[in-house]
GROMACS .gro file of C-alpha atoms in nm:
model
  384
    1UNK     CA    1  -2.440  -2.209  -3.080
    2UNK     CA    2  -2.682  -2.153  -2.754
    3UNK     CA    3  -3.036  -2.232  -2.831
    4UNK     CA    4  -3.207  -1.944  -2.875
    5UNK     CA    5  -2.885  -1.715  -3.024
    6UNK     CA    6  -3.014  -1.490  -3.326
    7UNK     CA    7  -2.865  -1.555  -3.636
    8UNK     CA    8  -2.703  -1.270  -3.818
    9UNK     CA    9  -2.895  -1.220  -4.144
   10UNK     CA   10  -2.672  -1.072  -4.496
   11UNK     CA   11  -2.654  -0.749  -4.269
   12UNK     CA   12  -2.387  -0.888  -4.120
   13UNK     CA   13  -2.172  -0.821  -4.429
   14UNK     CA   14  -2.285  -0.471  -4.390
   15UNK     CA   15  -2.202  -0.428  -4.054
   16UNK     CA   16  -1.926  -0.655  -3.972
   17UNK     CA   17  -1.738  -0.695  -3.676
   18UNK     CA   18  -1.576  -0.338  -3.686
   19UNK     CA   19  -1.692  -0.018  -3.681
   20UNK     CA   20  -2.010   0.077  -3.956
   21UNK     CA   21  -1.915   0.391  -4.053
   22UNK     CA   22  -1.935   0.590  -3.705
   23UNK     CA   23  -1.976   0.922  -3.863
   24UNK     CA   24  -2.169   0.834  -4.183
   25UNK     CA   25  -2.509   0.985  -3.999
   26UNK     CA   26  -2.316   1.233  -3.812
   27UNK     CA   27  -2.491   1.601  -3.822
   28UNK     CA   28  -2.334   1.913  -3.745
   29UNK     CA   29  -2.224   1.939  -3.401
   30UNK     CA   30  -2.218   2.322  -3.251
   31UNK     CA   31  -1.886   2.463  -3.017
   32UNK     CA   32  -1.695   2.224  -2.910
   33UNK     CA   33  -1.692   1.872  -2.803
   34UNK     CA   34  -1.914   1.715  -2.552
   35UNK     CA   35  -1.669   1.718  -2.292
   36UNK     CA   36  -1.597   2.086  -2.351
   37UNK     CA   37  -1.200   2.053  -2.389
   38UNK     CA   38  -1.019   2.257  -2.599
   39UNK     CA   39  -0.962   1.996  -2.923
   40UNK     CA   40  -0.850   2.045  -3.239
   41UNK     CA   41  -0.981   1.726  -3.421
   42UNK     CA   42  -1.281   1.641  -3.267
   43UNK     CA   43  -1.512   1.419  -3.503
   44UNK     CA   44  -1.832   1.536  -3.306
   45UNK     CA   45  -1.906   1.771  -3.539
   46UNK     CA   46  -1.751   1.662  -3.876
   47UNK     CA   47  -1.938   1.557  -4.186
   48UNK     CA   48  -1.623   1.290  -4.242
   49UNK     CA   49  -1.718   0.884  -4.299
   50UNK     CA   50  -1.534   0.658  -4.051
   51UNK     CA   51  -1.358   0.425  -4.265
   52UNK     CA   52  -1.348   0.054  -4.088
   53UNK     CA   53  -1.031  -0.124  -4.076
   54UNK     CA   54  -0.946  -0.397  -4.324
   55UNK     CA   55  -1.086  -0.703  -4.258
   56UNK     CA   56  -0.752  -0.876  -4.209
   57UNK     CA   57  -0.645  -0.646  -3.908
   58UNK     CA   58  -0.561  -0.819  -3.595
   59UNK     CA   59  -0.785  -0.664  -3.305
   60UNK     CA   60  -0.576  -0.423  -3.074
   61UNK     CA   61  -0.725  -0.348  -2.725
   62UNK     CA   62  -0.609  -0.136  -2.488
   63UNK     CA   63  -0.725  -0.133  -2.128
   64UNK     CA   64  -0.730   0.130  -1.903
   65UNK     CA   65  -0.717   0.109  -1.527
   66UNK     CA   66  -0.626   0.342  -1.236
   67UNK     CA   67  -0.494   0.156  -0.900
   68UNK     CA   68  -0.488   0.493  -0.728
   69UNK     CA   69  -0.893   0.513  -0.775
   70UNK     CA   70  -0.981   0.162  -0.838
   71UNK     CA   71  -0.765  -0.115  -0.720
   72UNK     CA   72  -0.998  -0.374  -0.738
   73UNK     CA   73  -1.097  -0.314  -1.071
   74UNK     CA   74  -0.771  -0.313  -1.194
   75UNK     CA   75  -0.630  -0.629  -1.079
   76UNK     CA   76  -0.934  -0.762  -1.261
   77UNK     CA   77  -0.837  -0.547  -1.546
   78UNK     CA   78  -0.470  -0.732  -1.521
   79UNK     CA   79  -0.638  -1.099  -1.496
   80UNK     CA   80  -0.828  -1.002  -1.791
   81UNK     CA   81  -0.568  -0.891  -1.985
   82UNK     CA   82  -0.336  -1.197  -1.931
   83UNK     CA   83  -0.665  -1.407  -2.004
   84UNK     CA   84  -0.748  -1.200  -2.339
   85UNK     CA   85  -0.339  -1.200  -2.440
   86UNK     CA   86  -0.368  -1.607  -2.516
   87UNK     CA   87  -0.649  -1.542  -2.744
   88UNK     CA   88  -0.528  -1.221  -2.926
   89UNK     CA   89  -0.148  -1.242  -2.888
   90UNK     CA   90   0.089  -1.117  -2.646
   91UNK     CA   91   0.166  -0.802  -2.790
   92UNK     CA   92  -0.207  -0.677  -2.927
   93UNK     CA   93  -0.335  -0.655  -2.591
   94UNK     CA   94  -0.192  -0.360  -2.395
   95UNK     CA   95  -0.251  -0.276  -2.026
   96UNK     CA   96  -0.235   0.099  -1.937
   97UNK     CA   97  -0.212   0.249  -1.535
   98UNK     CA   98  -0.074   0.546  -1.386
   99UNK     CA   99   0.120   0.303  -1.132
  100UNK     CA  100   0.415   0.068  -1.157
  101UNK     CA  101   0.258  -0.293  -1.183
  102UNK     CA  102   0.289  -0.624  -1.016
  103UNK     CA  103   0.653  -0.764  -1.197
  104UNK     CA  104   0.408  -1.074  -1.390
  105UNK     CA  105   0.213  -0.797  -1.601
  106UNK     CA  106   0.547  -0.659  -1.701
  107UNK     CA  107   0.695  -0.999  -1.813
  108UNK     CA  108   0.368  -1.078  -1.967
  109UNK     CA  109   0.309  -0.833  -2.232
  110UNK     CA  110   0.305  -0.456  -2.312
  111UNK     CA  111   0.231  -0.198  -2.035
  112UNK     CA  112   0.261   0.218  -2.089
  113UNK     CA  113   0.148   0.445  -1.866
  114UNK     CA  114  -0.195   0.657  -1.932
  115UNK     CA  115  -0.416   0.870  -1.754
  116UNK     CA  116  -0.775   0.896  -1.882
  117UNK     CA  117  -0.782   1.282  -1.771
  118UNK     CA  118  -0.467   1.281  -2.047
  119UNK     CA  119  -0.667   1.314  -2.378
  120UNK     CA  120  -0.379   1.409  -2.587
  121UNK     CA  121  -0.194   1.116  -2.478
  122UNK     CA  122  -0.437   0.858  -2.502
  123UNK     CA  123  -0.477   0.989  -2.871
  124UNK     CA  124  -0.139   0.937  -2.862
  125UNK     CA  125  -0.170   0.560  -2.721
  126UNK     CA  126  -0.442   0.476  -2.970
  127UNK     CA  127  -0.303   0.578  -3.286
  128UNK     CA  128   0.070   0.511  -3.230
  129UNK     CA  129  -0.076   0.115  -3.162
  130UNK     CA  130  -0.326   0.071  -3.438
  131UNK     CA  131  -0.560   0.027  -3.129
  132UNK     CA  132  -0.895  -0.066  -3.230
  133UNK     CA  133  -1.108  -0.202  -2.910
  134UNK     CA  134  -1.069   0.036  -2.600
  135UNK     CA  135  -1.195  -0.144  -2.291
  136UNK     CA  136  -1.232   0.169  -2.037
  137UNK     CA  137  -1.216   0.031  -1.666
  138UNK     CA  138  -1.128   0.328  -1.476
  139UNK     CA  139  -1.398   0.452  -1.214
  140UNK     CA  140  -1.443   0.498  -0.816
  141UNK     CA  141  -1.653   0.255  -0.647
  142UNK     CA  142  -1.959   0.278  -0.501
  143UNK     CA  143  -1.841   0.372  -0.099
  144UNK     CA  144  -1.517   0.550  -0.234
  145UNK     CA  145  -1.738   0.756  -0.458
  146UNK     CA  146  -1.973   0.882  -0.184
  147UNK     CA  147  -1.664   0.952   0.009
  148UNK     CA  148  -1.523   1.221  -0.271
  149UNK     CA  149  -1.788   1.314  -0.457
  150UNK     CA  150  -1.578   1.539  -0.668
  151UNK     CA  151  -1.300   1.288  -0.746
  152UNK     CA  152  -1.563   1.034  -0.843
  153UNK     CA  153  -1.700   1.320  -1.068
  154UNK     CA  154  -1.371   1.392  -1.233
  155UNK     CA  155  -1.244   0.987  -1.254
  156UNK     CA  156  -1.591   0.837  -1.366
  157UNK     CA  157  -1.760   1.138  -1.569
  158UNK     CA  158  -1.438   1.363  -1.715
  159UNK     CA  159  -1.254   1.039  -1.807
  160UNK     CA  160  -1.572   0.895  -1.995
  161UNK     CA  161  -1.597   1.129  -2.234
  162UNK     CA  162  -1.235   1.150  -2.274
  163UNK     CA  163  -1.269   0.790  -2.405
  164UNK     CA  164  -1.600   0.872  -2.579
  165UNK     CA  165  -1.467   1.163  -2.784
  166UNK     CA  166  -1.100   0.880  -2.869
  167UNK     CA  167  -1.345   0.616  -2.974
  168UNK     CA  168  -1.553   0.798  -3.182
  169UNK     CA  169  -1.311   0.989  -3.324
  170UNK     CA  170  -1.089   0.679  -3.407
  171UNK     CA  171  -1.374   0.441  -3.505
  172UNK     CA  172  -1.302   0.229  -3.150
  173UNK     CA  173  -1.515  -0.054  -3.026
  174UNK     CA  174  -1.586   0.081  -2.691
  175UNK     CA  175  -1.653  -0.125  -2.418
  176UNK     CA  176  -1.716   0.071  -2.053
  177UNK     CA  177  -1.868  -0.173  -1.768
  178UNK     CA  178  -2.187  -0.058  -1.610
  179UNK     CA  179  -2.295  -0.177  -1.250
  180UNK     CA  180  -2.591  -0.328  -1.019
  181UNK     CA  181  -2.523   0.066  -0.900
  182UNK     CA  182  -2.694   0.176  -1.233
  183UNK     CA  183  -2.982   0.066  -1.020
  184UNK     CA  184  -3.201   0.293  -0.791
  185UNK     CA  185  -3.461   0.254  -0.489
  186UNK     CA  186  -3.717   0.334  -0.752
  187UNK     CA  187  -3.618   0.079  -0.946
  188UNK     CA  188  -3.759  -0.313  -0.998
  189UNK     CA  189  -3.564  -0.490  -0.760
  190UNK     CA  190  -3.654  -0.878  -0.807
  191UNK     CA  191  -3.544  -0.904  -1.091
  192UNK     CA  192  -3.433  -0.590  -1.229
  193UNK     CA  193  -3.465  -0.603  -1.658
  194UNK     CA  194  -3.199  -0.428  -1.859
  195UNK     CA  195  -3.474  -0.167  -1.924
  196UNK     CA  196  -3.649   0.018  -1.652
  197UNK     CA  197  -3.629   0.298  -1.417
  198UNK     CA  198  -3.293   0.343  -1.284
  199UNK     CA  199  -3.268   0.701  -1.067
  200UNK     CA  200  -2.939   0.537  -0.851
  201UNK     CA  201  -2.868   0.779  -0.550
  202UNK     CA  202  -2.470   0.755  -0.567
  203UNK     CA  203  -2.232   0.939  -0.747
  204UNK     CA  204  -2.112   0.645  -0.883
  205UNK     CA  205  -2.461   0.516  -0.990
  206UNK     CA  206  -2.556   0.839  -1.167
  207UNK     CA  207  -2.185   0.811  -1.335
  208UNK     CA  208  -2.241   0.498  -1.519
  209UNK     CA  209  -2.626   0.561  -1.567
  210UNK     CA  210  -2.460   0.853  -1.791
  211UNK     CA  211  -2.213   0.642  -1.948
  212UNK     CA  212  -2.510   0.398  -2.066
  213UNK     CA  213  -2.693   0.669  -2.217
  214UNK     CA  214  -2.401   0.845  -2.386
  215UNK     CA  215  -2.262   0.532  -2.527
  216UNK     CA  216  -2.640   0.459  -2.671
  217UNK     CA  217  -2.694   0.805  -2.779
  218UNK     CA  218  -2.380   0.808  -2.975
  219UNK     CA  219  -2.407   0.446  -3.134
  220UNK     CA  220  -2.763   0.534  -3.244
  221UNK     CA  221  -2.654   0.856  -3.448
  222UNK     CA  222  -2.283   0.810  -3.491
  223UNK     CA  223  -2.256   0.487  -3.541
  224UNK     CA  224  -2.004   0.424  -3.217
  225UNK     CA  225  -1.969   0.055  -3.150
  226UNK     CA  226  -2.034   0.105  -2.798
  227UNK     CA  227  -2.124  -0.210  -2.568
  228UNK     CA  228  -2.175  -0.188  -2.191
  229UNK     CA  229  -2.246  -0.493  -1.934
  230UNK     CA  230  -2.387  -0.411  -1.616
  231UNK     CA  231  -2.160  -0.600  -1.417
  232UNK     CA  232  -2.353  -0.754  -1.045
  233UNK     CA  233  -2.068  -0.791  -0.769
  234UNK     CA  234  -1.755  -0.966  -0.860
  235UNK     CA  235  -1.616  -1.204  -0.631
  236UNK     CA  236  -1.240  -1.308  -0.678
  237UNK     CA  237  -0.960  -1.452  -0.510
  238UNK     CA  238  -0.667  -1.186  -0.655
  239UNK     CA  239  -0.924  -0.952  -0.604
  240UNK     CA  240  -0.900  -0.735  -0.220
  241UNK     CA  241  -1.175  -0.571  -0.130
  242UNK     CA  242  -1.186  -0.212  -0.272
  243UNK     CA  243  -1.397   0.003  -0.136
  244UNK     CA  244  -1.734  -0.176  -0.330
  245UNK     CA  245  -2.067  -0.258  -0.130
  246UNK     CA  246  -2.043  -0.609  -0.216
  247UNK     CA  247  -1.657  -0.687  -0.124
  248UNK     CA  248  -1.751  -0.856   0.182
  249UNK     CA  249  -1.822  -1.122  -0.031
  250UNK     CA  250  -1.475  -1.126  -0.087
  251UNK     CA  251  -1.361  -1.054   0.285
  252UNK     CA  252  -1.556  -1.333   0.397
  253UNK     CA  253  -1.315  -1.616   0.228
  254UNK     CA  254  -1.007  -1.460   0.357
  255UNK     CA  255  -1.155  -1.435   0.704
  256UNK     CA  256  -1.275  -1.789   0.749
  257UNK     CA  257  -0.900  -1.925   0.597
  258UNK     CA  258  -0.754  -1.703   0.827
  259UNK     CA  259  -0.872  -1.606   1.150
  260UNK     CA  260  -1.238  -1.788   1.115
  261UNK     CA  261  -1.393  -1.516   1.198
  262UNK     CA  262  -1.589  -1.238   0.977
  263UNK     CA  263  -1.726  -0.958   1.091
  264UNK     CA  264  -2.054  -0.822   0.809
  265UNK     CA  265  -2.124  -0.462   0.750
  266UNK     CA  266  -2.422  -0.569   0.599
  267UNK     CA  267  -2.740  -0.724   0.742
  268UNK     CA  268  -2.768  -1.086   0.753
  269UNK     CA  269  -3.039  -1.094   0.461
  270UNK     CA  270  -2.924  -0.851   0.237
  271UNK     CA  271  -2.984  -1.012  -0.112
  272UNK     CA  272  -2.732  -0.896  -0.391
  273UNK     CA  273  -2.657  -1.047  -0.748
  274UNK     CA  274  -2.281  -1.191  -0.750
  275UNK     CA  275  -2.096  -1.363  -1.000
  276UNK     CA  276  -1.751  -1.530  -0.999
  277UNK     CA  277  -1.489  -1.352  -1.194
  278UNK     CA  278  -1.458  -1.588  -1.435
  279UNK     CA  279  -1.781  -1.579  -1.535
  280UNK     CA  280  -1.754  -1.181  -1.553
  281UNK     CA  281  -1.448  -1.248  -1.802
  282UNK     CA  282  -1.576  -1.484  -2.026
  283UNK     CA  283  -1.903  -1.273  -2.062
  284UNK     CA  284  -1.718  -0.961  -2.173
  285UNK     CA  285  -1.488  -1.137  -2.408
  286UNK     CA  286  -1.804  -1.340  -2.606
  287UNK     CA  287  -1.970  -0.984  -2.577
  288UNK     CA  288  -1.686  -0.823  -2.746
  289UNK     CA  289  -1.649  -1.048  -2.995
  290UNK     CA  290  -2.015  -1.134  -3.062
  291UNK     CA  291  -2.117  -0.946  -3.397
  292UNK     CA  292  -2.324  -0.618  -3.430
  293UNK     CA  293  -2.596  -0.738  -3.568
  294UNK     CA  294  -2.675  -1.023  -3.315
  295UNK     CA  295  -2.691  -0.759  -3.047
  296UNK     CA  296  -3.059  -0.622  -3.001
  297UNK     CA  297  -2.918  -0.370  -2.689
  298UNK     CA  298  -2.619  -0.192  -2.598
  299UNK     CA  299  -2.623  -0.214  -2.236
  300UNK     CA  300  -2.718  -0.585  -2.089
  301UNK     CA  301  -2.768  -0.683  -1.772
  302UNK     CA  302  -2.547  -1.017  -1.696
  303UNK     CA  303  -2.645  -1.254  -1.412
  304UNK     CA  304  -2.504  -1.603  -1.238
  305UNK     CA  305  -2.681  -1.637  -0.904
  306UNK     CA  306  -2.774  -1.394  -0.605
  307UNK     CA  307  -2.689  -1.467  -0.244
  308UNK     CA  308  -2.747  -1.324   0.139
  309UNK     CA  309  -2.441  -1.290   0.378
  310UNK     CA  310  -2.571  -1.588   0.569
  311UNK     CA  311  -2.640  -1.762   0.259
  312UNK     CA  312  -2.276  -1.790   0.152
  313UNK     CA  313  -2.142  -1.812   0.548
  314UNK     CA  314  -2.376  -2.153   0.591
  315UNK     CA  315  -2.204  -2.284   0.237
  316UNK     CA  316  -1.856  -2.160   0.373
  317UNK     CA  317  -1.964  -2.403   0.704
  318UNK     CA  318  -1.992  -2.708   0.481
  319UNK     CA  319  -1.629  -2.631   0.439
  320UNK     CA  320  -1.510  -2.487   0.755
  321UNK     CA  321  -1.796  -2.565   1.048
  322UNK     CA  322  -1.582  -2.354   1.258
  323UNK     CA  323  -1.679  -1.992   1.077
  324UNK     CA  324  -1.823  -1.765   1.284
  325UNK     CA  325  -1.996  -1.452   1.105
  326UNK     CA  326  -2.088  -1.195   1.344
  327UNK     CA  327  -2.306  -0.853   1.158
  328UNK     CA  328  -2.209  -0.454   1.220
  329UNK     CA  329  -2.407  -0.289   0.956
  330UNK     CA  330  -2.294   0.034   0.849
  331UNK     CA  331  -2.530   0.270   0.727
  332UNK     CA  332  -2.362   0.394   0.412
  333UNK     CA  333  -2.314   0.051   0.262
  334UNK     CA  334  -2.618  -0.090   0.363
  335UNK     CA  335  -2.847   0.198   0.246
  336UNK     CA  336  -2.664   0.166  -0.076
  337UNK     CA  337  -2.753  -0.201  -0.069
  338UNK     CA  338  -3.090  -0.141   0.006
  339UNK     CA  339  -3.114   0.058  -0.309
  340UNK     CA  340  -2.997  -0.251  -0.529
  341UNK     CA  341  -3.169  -0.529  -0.746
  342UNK     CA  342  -3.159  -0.850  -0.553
  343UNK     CA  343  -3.166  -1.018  -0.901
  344UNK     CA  344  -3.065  -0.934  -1.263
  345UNK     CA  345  -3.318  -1.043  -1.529
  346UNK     CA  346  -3.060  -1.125  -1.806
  347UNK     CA  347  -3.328  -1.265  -2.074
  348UNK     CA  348  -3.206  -1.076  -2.328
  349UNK     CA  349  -2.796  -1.162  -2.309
  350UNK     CA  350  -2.864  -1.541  -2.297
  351UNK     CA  351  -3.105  -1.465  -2.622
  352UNK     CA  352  -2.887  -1.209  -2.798
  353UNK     CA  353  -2.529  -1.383  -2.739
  354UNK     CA  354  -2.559  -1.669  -2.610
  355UNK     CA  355  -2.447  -1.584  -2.208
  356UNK     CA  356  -2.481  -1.844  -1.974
  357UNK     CA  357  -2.296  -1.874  -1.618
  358UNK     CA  358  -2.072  -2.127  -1.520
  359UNK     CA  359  -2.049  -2.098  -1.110
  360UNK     CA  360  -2.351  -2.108  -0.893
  361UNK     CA  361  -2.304  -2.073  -0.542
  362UNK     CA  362  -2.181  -2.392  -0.429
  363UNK     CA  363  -1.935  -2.381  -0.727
  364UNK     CA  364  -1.826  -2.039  -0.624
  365UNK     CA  365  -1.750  -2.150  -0.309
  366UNK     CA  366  -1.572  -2.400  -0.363
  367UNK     CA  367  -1.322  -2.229  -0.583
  368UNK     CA  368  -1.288  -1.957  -0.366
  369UNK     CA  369  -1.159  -2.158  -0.060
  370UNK     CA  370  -0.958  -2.389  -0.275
  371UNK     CA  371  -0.791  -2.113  -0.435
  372UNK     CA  372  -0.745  -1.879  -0.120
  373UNK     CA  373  -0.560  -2.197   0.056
  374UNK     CA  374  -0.318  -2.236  -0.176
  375UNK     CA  375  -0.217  -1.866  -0.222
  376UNK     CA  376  -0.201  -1.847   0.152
  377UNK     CA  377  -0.013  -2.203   0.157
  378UNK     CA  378   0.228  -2.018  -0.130
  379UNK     CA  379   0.275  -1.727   0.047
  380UNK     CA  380   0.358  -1.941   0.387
  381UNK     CA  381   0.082  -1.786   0.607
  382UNK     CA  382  -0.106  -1.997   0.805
  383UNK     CA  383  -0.454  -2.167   0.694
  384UNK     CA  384  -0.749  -2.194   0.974
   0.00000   0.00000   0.00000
């Protein structure tokens, strides 16, 4: 156990590891459900207990994704899910897209295809496979959000409550990633606590700002099991960049294996909290699985180490001397950065559950250019 990890008093019967009864404090709701669709079983308003699943039930998780909003994401997703399927068994962890996938997911374990705008068919989905933790990754980015306002509207808002209203309804552990976008200019920026201010000033900010506060409003009277990390920027080597503010962290590896030159769209000593994905993966798994009662939040900022462009390019140059990093801010991105924590204050994960990071920078680093080299090397392009 981490020093400092709470200890789950005889509560922890109570509540368990599954769902507490989601609708054992539910009221009457009025109309129809909160994401106004015409339903027939919505358990919004019902007076009905949520029964939680025997004890002896293996957990079922399905992930959604969306590689035509969100490819990024969903390659993480895909790493995630091959990660999670050696822990919870090939077939009881199911990856969901609208898109054929890469041929290893396929020969890995279960895929179907799912749209989160589909409710009926992700009811279908869930009950059909006895699914009982949804992991909802689906969302436009911060740049690709501000570029379609209205697609990031219908993706990251519309889709939300469609997998609100399914985990409610089903008695779901929920888990929906929040961002360092939940984060505004108003907002304490050095470090940033998991409670504060937030006011973000993009579309996708404002989205997952909402998704926080529904998730809480419906754990604290339904019952939902809903658990959000806010998620700094993710830095992996299977990961292109995707449209994100922070992806030249990303570009940057690829540039100095390749050509040895990166060009920045940010200013030299823009400060943003990273983490390697990893990290990222390991913290939502020992979220997931840490028990209710341990868990004093439902949202939690996590954090690993926070780094400048120049910062990383002078650790690159301890690798390659010959990287040269030249900087062509653009104005969307970088007033987006601007907006940002340069630090997370993540007190209350390393208290609550026990998180603790496993790459610093010089770690990161290294992993990055060791990895990139021998995918490039694989692939038979050349290495700088």
């Amino acid at each position: 156990m981490q020093p400092g990890v709470r200890v789950c008093v005889s509560s922890a019967a109570v509540l368990g590891s599954f769902c507490r009864g989601c609708l054992s404090r539910a009221r009457s709701w009025p109309g129809r459900t909160f994401s106004s669709l015409p339903r027939q079983m919505s358990r919004w308003n019902s007076q009905d207990t949520c029964s939680p699943p025997p004890p002896q039930e293996n957990v079922r998780v399905l992930i959604t994704g969306d590689t035509n909003f969100h490819p990024s994401l969903v390659l993480n997703v895909i790493i995630s899910l091959l990660m999670s399927r050696k822990q919870y068994g090939t077939d009881n962890v199911i990856l969901s897209d609208i898109k054929k996938p890469p041929p290893h997911v396929y020969t890995s374990g279960p895929f179907v295809y799912a749209d989160v705008l589909d409710y009926k068919h992700l009811r279908e989905l869930i009950v059909n496979n006895r699914i009982t933790w949804l992991v909802h990754y689906s969302a436009l980015l911060s740049a690709v959000g501000e570029a379609n306002v209205a697609l990031a509207r219908k993706i990251n808002i519309t889709g939300l409550h469609n997998v609100l209203d399914l985990a409610l309804e089903n008695c779901l552990r929920l888990f929906v990633p929040s961002t360092i976008g939940a984060f505004g200019p108003s907002s304490p920026r050095d470090p940033a606590p998991d409670l504060c201010v937030q006011r973000p000033r993009t579309i996708y900010g404002v989205s997952k700002v909402h998704g926080e506060l529904m998730g809480e409003y419906l754990h604290h009277k339904y019952g939902l099991d809903f658990r959000c990390l806010r998620y700094p920027g993710v830095i992996s080597v299977n990961t292109p960049p995707g449209g994100g503010t922070t992806d030249y962290a990303v570009q940057i590896f690829h540039d100095a294996l390749s050509t040895g030159h990166h060009e920045c769209y940010l200013r030299p000593d823009t400060r943003l909290p990273m983490m390697h994905i990893s990290d990222c993966h390991r913290a939502t798994i020992e979220f997931m699985q840490a028990p209710e009662c341990q868990l004093s939040l439902r949202t939690y900022n996590i954090a690993a180490m926070s780094f400048t462009p120049e910062e990383v390019a002078q650790e690159i140059r301890k690798h390659l001397p010959h990287l040269k990093v030249t900087y062509n801010p653009d104005t969307v991105r970088q007033t987006i950065a601007d907006s940002w924590p340069v630090r997370f204050d993540d007190t209350n994960a390393r208290r609550d559950w026990g998180w603790a990071p496993a790459f610093g920078l010089e770690e990161l680093v290294t992993d990055m250019l060791r990895s990139i080299r021998d995918k490039r090397t694989n692939e038979g392009l050349p290495v700088s």
